[in-house]
CSV table of C-alpha atoms and ligand atoms in Angstrom, one decimal:
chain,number,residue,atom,x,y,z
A,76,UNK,CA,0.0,0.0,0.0
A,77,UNK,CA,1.0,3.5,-0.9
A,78,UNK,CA,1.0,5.6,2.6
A,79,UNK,CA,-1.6,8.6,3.0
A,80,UNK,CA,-3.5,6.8,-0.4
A,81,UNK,CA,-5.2,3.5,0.8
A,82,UNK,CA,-6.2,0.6,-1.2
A,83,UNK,CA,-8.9,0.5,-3.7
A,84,UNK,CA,-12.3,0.7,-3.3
A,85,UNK,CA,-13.0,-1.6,-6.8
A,86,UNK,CA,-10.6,-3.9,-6.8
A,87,UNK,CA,-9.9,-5.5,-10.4
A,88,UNK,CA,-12.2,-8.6,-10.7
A,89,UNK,CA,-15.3,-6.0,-10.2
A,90,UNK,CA,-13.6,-3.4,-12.3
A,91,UNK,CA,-13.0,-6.1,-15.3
A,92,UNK,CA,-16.4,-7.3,-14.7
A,93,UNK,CA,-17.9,-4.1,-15.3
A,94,UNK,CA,-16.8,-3.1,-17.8
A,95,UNK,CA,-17.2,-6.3,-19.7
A,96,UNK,CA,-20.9,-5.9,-19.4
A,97,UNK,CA,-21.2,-2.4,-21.4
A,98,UNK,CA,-19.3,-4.2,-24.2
A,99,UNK,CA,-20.7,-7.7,-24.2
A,100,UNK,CA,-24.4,-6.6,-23.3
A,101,UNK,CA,-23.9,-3.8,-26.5
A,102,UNK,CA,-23.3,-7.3,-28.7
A,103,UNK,CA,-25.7,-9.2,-27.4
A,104,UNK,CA,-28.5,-6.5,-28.1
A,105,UNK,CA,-27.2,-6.9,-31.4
A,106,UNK,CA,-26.9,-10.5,-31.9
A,107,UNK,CA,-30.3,-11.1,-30.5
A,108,UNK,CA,-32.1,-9.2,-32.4
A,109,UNK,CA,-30.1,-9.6,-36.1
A,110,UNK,CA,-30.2,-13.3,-35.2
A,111,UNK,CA,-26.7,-14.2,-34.8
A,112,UNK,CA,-27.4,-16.6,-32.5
A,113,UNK,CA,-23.6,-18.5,-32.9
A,114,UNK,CA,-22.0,-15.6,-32.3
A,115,UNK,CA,-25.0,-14.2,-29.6
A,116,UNK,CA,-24.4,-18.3,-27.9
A,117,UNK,CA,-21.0,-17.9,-27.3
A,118,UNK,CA,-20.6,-14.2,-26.1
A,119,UNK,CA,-23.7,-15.7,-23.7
A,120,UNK,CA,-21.6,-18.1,-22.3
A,121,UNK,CA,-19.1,-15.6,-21.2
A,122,UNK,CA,-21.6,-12.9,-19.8
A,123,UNK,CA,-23.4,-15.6,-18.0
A,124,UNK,CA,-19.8,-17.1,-16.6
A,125,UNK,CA,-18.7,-13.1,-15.5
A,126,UNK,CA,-22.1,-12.5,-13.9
A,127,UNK,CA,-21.9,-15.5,-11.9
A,128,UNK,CA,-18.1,-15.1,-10.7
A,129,UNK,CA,-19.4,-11.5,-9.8
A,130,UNK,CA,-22.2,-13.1,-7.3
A,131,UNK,CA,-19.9,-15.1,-5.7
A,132,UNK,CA,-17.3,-12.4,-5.4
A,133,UNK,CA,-19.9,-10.9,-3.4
A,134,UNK,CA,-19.7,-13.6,-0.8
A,135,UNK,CA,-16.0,-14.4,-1.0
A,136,UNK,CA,-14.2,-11.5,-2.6
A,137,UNK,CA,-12.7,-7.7,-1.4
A,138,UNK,CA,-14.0,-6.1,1.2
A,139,UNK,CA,-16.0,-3.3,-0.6
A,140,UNK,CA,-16.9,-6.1,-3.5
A,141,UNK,CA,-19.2,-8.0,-0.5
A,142,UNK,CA,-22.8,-7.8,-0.1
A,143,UNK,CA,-23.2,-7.8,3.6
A,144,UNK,CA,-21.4,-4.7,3.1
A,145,UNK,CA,-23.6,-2.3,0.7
A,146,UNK,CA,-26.9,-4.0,1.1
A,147,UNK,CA,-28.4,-2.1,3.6
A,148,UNK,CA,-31.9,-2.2,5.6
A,149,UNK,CA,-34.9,-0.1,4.2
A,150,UNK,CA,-34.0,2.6,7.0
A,151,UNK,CA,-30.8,3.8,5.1
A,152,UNK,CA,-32.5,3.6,2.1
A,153,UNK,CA,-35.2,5.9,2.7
A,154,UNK,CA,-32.8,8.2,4.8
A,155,UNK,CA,-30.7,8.2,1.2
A,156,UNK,CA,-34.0,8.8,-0.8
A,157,UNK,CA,-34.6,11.5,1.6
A,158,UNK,CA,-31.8,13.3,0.9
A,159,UNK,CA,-29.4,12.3,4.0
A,160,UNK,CA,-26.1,12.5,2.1
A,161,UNK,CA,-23.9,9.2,1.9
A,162,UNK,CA,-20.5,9.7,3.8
A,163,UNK,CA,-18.8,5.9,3.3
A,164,UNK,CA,-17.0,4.6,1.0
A,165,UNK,CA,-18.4,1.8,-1.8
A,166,UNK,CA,-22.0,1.8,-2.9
A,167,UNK,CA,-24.6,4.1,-1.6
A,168,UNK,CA,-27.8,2.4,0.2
A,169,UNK,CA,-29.4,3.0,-3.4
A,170,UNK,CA,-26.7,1.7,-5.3
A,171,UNK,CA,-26.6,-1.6,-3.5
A,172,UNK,CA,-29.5,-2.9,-4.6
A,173,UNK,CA,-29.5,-1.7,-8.0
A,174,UNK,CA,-26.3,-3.6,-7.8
A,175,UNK,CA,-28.2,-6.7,-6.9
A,176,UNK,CA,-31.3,-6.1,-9.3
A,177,UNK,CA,-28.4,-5.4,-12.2
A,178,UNK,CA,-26.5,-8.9,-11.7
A,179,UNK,CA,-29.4,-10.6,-10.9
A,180,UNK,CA,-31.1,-9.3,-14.3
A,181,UNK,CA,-28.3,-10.5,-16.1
A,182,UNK,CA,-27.9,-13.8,-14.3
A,183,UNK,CA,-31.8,-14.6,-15.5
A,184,UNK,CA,-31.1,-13.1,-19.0
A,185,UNK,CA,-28.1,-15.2,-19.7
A,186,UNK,CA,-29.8,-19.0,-17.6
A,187,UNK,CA,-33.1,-18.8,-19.6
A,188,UNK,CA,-30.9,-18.4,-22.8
A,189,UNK,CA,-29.4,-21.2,-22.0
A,190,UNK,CA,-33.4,-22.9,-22.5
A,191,UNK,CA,-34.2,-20.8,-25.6
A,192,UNK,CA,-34.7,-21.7,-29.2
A,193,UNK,CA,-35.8,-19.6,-31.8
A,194,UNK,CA,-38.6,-22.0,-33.9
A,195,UNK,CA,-35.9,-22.6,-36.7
A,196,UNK,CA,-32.6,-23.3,-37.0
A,197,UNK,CA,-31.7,-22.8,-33.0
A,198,UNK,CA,-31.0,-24.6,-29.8
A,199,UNK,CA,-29.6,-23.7,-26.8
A,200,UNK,CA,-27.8,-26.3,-25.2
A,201,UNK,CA,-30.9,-27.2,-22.8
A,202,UNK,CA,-33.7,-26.8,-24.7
A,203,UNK,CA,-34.2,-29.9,-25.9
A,204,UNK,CA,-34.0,-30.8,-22.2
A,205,UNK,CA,-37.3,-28.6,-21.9
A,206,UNK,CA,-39.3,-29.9,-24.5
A,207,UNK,CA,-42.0,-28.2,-25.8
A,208,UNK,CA,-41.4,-25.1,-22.6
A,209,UNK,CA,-38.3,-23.6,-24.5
A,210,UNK,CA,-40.9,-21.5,-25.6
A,211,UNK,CA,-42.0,-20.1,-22.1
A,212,UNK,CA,-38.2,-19.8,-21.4
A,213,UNK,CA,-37.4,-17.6,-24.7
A,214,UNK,CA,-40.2,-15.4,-23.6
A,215,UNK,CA,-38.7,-14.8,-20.2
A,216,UNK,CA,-35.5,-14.3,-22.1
A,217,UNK,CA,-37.3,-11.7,-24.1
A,218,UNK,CA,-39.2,-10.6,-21.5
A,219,UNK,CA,-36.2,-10.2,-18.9
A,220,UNK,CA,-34.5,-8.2,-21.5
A,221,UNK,CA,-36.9,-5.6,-21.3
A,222,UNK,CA,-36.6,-5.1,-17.7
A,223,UNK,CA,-32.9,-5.4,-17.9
A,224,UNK,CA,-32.8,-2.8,-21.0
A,225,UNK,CA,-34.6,-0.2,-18.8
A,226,UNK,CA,-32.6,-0.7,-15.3
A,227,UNK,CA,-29.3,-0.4,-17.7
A,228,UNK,CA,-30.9,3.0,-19.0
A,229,UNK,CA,-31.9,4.2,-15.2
A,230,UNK,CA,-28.2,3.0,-14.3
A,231,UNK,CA,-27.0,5.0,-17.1
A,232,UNK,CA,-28.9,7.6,-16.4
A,233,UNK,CA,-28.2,8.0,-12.4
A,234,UNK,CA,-24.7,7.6,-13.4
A,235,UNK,CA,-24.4,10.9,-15.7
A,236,UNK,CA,-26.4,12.7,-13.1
A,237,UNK,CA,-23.6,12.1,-10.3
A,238,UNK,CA,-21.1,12.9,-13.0
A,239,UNK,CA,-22.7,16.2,-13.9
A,240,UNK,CA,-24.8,17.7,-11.5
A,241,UNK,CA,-23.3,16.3,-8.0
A,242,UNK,CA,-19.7,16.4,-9.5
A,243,UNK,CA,-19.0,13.3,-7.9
A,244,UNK,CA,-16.1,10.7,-9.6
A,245,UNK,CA,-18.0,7.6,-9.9
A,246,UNK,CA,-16.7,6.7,-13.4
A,247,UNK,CA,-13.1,7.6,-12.5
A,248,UNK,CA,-13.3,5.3,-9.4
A,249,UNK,CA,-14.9,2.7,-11.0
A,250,UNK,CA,-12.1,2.6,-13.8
A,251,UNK,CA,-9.2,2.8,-11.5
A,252,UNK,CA,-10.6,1.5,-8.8
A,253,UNK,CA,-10.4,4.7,-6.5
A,254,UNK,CA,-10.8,8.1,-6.4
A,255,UNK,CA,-9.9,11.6,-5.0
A,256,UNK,CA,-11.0,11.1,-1.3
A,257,UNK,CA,-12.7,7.8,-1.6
A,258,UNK,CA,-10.0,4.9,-1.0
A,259,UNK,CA,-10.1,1.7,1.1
A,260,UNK,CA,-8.8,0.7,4.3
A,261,UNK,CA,-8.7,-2.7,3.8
A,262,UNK,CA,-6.7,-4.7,1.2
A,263,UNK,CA,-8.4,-6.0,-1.6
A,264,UNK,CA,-8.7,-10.0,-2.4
A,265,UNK,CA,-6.0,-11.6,-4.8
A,266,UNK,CA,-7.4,-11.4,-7.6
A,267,UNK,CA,-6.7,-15.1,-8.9
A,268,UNK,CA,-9.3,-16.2,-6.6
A,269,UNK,CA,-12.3,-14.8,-8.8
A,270,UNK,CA,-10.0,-16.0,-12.3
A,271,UNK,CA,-10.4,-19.7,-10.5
A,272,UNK,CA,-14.4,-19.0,-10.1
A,273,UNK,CA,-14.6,-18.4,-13.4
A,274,UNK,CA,-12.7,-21.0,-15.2
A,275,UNK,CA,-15.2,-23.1,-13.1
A,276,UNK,CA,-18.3,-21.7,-14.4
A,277,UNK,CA,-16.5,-21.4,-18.1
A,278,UNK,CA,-15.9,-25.5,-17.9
A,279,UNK,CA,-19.7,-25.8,-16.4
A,280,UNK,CA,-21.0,-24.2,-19.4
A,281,UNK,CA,-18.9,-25.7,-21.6
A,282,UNK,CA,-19.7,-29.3,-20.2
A,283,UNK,CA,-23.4,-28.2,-21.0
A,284,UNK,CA,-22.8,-27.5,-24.2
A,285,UNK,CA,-20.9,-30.2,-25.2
A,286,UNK,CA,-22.6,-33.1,-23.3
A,287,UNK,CA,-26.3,-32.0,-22.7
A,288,UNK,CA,-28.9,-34.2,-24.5
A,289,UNK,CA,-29.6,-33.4,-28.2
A,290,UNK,CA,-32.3,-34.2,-30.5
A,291,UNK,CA,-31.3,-37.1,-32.5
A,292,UNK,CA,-30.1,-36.1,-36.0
A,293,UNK,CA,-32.5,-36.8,-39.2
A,294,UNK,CA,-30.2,-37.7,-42.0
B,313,HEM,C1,-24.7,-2.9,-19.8
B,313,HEM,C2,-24.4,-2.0,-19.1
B,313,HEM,C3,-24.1,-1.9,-17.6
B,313,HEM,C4,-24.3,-2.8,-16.6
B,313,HEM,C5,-25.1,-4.2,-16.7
B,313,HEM,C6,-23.8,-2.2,-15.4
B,313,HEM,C7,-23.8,-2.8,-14.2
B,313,HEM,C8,-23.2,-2.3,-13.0
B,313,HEM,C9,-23.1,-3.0,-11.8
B,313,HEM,C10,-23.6,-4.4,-11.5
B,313,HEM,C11,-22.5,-2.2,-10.9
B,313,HEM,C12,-22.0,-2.5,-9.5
B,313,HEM,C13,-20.6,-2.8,-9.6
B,313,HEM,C14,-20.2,-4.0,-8.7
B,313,HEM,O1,-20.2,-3.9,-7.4
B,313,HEM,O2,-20.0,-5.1,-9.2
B,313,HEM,C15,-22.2,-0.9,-11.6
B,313,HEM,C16,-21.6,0.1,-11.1
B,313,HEM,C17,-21.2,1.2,-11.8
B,313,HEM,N1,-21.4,1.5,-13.1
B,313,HEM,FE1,-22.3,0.2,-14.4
B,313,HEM,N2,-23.2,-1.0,-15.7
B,313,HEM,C18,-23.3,-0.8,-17.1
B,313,HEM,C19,-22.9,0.3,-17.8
B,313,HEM,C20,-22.2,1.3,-17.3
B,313,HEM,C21,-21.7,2.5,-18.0
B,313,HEM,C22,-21.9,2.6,-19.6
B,313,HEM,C23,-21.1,3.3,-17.1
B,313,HEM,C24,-20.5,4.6,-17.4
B,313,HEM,C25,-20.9,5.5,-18.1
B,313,HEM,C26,-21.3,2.7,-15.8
B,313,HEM,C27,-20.8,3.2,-14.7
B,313,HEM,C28,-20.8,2.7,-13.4
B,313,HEM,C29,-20.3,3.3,-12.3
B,313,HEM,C30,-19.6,4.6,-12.2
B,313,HEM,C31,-20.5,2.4,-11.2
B,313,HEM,C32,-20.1,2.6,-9.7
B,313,HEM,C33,-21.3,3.1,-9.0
B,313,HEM,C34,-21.0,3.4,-7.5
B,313,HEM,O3,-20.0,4.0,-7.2
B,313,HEM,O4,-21.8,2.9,-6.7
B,313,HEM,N3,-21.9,1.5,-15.9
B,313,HEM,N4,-22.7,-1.1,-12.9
B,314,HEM,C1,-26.8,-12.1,-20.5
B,314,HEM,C2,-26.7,-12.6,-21.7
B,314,HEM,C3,-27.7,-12.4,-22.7
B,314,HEM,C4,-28.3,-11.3,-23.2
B,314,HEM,C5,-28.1,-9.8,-22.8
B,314,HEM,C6,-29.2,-11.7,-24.3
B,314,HEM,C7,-30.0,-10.8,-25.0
B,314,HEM,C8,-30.9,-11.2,-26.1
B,314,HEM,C9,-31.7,-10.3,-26.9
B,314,HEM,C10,-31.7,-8.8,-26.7
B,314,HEM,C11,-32.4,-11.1,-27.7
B,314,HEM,C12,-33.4,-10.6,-28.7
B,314,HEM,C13,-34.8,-10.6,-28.1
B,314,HEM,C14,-35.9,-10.1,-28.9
B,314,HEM,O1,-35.9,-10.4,-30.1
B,314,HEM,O2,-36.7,-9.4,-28.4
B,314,HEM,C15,-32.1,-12.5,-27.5
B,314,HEM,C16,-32.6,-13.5,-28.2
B,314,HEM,C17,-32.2,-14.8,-28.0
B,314,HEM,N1,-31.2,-15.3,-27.2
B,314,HEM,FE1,-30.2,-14.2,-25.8
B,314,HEM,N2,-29.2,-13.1,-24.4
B,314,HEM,C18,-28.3,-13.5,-23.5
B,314,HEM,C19,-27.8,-14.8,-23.4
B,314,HEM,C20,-28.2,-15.9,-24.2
B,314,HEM,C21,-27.7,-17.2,-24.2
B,314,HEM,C22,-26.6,-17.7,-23.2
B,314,HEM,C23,-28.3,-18.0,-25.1
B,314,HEM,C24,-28.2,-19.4,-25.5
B,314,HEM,C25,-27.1,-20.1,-25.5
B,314,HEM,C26,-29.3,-17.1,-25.7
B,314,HEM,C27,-30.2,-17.5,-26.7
B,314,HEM,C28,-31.1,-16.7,-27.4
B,314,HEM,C29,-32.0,-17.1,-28.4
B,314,HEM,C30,-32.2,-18.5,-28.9
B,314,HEM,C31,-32.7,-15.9,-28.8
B,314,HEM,C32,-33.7,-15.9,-30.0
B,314,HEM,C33,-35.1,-16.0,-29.4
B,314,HEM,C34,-36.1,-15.8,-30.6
B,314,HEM,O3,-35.8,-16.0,-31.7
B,314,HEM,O4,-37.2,-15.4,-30.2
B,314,HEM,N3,-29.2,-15.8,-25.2
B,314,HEM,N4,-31.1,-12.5,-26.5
């Protein structure tokens, strides 16, 4: 640690995480709905596989990257919502659970694709598991992706207003993992831990797709 600077408040698993999902959420909007569905399966994989390693980080990773430690009662959320300024460091009482909601979104956007099929020339690797309900899970999937389009646009959208009206570094911090004035006091988590977790949900997927029961083939 660097004296009189402190650790970071995001350390590099949540940072990397992050900003994976601007850039692989941007491609699967695109792949979705142009019906690219090789490409849109594989990117998938990886977005479901960084979502998941970012749950668990937030039982077993950094300090600041832990539930128990933004998820607060309703109390501080309505005493935020109120207008109580937030003095700590990490998420605000609001931000916590939109944290939550946002991982959880994508966590059910990415499983139910996983049970989708798209009538023609499609399968995801368990929908043939399903049967004839791959339908009801690609209307979740489209379904889901409505309500995670509009929290991503709110999240967006709260994000520029700290930026530009409350002139507060959010975007800065979450890029190098601090910011002026906001720093940690504890050290964060090696990072290797959270590579591990996901390797182990890339090789569960992959196992899925390579092993899960197919139609037979009509030759
Ligand atoms: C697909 C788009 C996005 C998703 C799904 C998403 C999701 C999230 C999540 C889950 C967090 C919590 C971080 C954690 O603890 O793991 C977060 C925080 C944050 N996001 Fe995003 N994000 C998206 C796009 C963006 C974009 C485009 C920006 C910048 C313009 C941005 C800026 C931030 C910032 C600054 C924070 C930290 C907020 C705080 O300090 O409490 N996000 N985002
Ligand atoms: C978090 C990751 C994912 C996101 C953000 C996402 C997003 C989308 C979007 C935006 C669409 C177009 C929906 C529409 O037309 O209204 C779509 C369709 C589809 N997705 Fe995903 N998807 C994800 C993961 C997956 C995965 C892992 C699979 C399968 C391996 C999958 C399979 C499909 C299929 C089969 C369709 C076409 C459904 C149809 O034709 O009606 N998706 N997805």
């Amino acid at each position: 640690m660097q004296l009189g600077q402190g650790w970071p408040v995001w350390d590099w698993p949540v940072r990397v995480i992050h900003w994976y999902f601007p850039l692989a959420i941007g491609f699967m909007w695109w792949s979705g709905e142009t019906g690219n569905l090789e490409l849109h399966r594989w990117c998938g994989y990886s977005l479901l596989a960084a979502a998941l390693t970012r749950l668990v980080w937030g039982f077993v990773g950094s300090y600041h990257a832990q539930f128990k430690h933004f998820l607060r009662g309703p109390a501080a959320v309505l005493a935020y919502l109120r207008g109580v300024p937030y003095q700590g460091v990490g998420h605000n009482p609001l931000g916590g659970w939109s944290t939550l909601a946002l991982l959880l979104l994508v966590f059910v956007q990415g499983s139910t694709g996983l049970f989708s099929a798209d009538d023609i020339t499609f399968e995801a690797p368990l929908a043939y598991w399903v049967g004839e309900h791959a339908g009801t899970f690609t209307e979740i999937h489209e379904l889901n992706w409505g309500i995670l389009r509009t929290l991503i646009f709110i999240h967006i959208g709260a994000i520029a207003f700290y930026h530009f009206v409350k002139h507060q570094p959010l975007v800065a911090a979450m890029w190098r993992g601090k910011a002026e004035g906001k720093v940690s006091d504890k050290p964060p988590r090696s990072a290797l831990w959270a590579v591990i977790i996901f390797l182990v949900f890339v090789g569960l997927l992959l196992a899925l797709h390579n092993f899960a029961p197919q139609a037979p083939a009509y030759y």
